[in-house]
Short mmCIF file of C-alpha atoms in Angstrom, two decimals:
data_model
loop_
_atom_site.label_atom_id
_atom_site.label_comp_id
_atom_site.label_asym_id
_atom_site.label_seq_id
_atom_site.Cartn_x
_atom_site.Cartn_y
_atom_site.Cartn_z
CA MET V 1 -123.83 -107.14 -4.72
CA GLY V 2 -126.58 -104.59 -4.26
CA GLN V 3 -130.22 -105.40 -4.55
CA VAL V 4 -131.75 -104.72 -7.96
CA ASP V 5 -135.32 -103.57 -8.15
CA THR V 6 -137.24 -105.34 -10.85
CA TYR V 7 -140.36 -104.17 -12.55
CA GLN V 8 -142.49 -106.61 -14.42
CA VAL V 9 -144.10 -105.19 -17.52
CA ARG V 10 -147.41 -106.75 -18.40
CA PRO V 11 -148.35 -107.27 -22.08
CA HIS V 12 -151.32 -104.90 -21.86
CA GLN V 13 -149.00 -102.13 -20.59
CA VAL V 14 -146.74 -102.51 -23.63
CA ARG V 15 -149.75 -102.64 -25.94
CA ASN V 16 -151.28 -99.54 -24.35
CA LYS V 17 -148.01 -97.57 -24.66
CA SER V 18 -147.64 -98.58 -28.31
CA TYR V 19 -151.29 -97.77 -28.94
CA GLN V 20 -150.80 -94.26 -27.52
CA GLN V 21 -147.80 -93.59 -29.79
CA ILE V 22 -149.64 -94.78 -32.89
CA TYR V 23 -152.85 -93.03 -31.87
CA GLN V 24 -151.09 -89.65 -31.74
CA LYS V 25 -149.98 -90.01 -35.39
CA LEU V 26 -153.45 -90.76 -36.78
CA SER V 27 -155.85 -88.14 -38.01
CA GLY V 28 -159.62 -87.65 -37.98
CA THR V 29 -161.90 -90.61 -38.29
CA ARG V 30 -159.04 -93.14 -38.21
CA LYS V 31 -158.14 -91.94 -34.73
CA LYS V 32 -161.75 -92.06 -33.57
CA THR V 33 -162.28 -95.52 -35.05
CA LEU V 34 -159.09 -96.93 -33.49
CA LYS V 35 -160.16 -95.53 -30.12
CA MET V 36 -163.59 -97.18 -30.45
CA ILE V 37 -162.04 -100.51 -31.44
CA SER V 38 -159.60 -100.34 -28.54
CA LYS V 39 -162.42 -99.64 -26.11
CA HIS V 40 -164.66 -102.49 -27.32
CA GLU V 41 -162.19 -105.05 -28.67
CA PRO V 42 -162.65 -107.58 -30.01
CA CYS V 43 -165.38 -105.98 -32.08
CA SER V 44 -166.79 -105.86 -35.59
CA VAL V 45 -167.77 -103.02 -37.89
CA GLN V 46 -171.37 -103.82 -37.02
CA ASP V 47 -170.65 -103.59 -33.29
CA ILE V 48 -169.20 -100.10 -33.69
CA THR V 49 -172.03 -98.92 -35.94
CA LYS V 50 -174.62 -100.10 -33.41
CA LEU V 51 -172.81 -98.81 -30.32
CA TYR V 52 -172.17 -95.34 -31.79
CA ASN V 53 -175.10 -95.07 -34.22
CA ILE V 54 -172.79 -94.53 -37.21
CA ASP V 55 -173.45 -95.52 -40.83
CA THR V 56 -171.59 -98.68 -41.83
CA CYS V 57 -170.08 -96.94 -44.87
CA ARG V 58 -168.37 -94.39 -42.57
CA VAL V 59 -166.74 -97.12 -40.47
CA SER V 60 -165.96 -100.07 -42.74
CA GLY V 61 -163.39 -98.13 -44.77
CA ARG V 62 -161.58 -97.09 -41.59
CA PHE V 63 -161.40 -100.73 -40.47
CA LYS V 64 -159.83 -101.62 -43.83
CA GLU V 65 -157.32 -98.74 -43.61
CA LEU V 66 -156.36 -99.60 -40.03
CA THR V 67 -155.94 -103.26 -41.01
CA GLN V 68 -153.72 -102.33 -43.98
CA ARG V 69 -151.58 -100.17 -41.69
CA GLY V 70 -151.12 -103.07 -39.29
CA LEU V 71 -152.95 -101.30 -36.46
CA ILE V 72 -155.76 -103.85 -36.08
CA ILE V 73 -156.05 -107.52 -37.00
CA PRO V 74 -158.98 -109.87 -37.50
CA VAL V 75 -159.36 -112.37 -34.66
CA GLY V 76 -162.45 -114.33 -35.65
CA ILE V 77 -165.88 -114.45 -37.22
CA LYS V 78 -169.24 -114.60 -35.49
CA THR V 79 -172.72 -114.80 -36.98
CA ASN V 80 -174.65 -111.55 -37.00
CA TYR V 81 -178.07 -112.61 -35.79
CA ASP V 82 -179.73 -109.62 -37.49
CA THR V 83 -178.50 -110.56 -40.96
CA GLY V 84 -177.40 -114.19 -40.63
CA HIS V 85 -174.03 -113.29 -42.16
CA GLY V 86 -170.60 -113.71 -40.61
CA ASN V 87 -168.96 -110.61 -39.14
CA THR V 88 -165.21 -110.36 -38.69
CA PHE V 89 -164.04 -109.26 -35.26
CA TYR V 90 -160.89 -107.17 -34.80
CA ARG V 91 -158.52 -106.15 -32.05
CA VAL V 92 -155.70 -103.62 -31.80
CA THR V 93 -152.31 -105.12 -32.65
CA THR V 94 -149.34 -105.17 -30.35
CA GLU V 95 -146.36 -103.08 -31.41
CA GLU V 96 -144.49 -106.19 -32.53
CA GLU V 97 -147.45 -107.48 -34.55
CA GLY V 98 -147.88 -104.09 -36.20
CA ILE V 99 -144.21 -103.92 -37.17
CA ASP V 100 -144.33 -107.45 -38.62
CA ILE V 101 -147.46 -106.67 -40.63
CA ARG V 102 -146.06 -103.39 -41.99
CA ASN V 103 -142.72 -105.04 -42.89
CA LYS V 104 -144.47 -107.87 -44.72
CA THR V 105 -146.74 -105.46 -46.58
CA PHE V 106 -143.80 -103.23 -47.50
CA VAL V 107 -141.87 -106.17 -49.00
CA GLU V 108 -144.94 -107.33 -50.96
CA LEU V 109 -145.54 -103.83 -52.35
CA ARG V 110 -141.87 -103.28 -53.16
CA ASN V 111 -141.72 -106.62 -55.04
CA LYS V 112 -144.88 -105.77 -56.96
CA LYS V 113 -143.45 -102.36 -57.85
CA ASP V 114 -140.15 -103.91 -59.01
CA LYS V 115 -142.03 -106.31 -61.30
CA LEU V 116 -144.03 -103.43 -62.76
CA ILE V 117 -140.85 -101.42 -63.39
CA ASN V 118 -139.35 -104.42 -65.18
CA ASP V 119 -142.53 -104.69 -67.28
CA LEU V 120 -142.31 -100.99 -68.06
CA ASN V 121 -138.88 -101.53 -69.62
CA LEU V 122 -140.36 -103.97 -72.13
CA LYS V 123 -141.74 -102.82 -75.46
CA LEU V 124 -145.25 -101.97 -74.30
CA SER V 125 -147.92 -99.93 -75.99
CA ASP V 126 -148.34 -96.35 -74.77
CA LEU V 127 -151.66 -97.30 -73.17
CA THR V 128 -150.12 -100.21 -71.26
CA LYS V 129 -147.15 -98.05 -70.19
CA TYR V 130 -149.57 -95.44 -68.87
CA ALA V 131 -151.50 -98.08 -66.88
CA VAL V 132 -148.28 -99.51 -65.43
CA GLU V 133 -147.00 -96.04 -64.48
CA LYS V 134 -150.29 -95.26 -62.70
CA GLU V 135 -150.07 -98.54 -60.79
CA ILE V 136 -146.49 -97.73 -59.74
CA ILE V 137 -147.68 -94.33 -58.42
CA LYS V 138 -150.47 -96.07 -56.50
CA ILE V 139 -148.01 -98.55 -54.95
CA ASN V 140 -145.67 -95.70 -53.98
CA ARG V 141 -148.55 -94.02 -52.12
CA MET V 142 -149.32 -97.26 -50.29
CA ILE V 143 -145.64 -97.69 -49.35
CA ASN V 144 -145.54 -94.10 -48.05
CA THR V 145 -148.64 -94.79 -45.95
CA ILE V 146 -146.96 -97.79 -44.36
CA LEU V 147 -143.71 -95.91 -43.73
CA CYS V 148 -145.54 -93.00 -42.06
CA ASN V 149 -146.69 -95.14 -39.12
#
């Protein structure tokens, strides 16, 4: 038998490769925010706003979007000594964690959509039907966002 060369892959190498693939698909401020989080993880919205002198309102929405897409996850809460409030700290997910989060979210959204479609088939008022149809459209957009990762 010939000798087989082995190469040990470290978890951070897998995470970094996955991060690069995901990073290329993002646009604009999401990409910038994910890069900042990756550089300073674990970090909070407040950490990023202080480090980069950015308004909280420009960053907090990106954290929420990246969390919903399964690209970052909360890892703990620490007290902000400036405000006395708790701040959630986040880190970039591994590829496996991201896939699990997106799959779980997809199933939840699909089930919610199916229930709304069943409700739509009932004898509802025009106003209620309109509201249900708008919610179905909203869920479809969220599903498409998850599938585009």
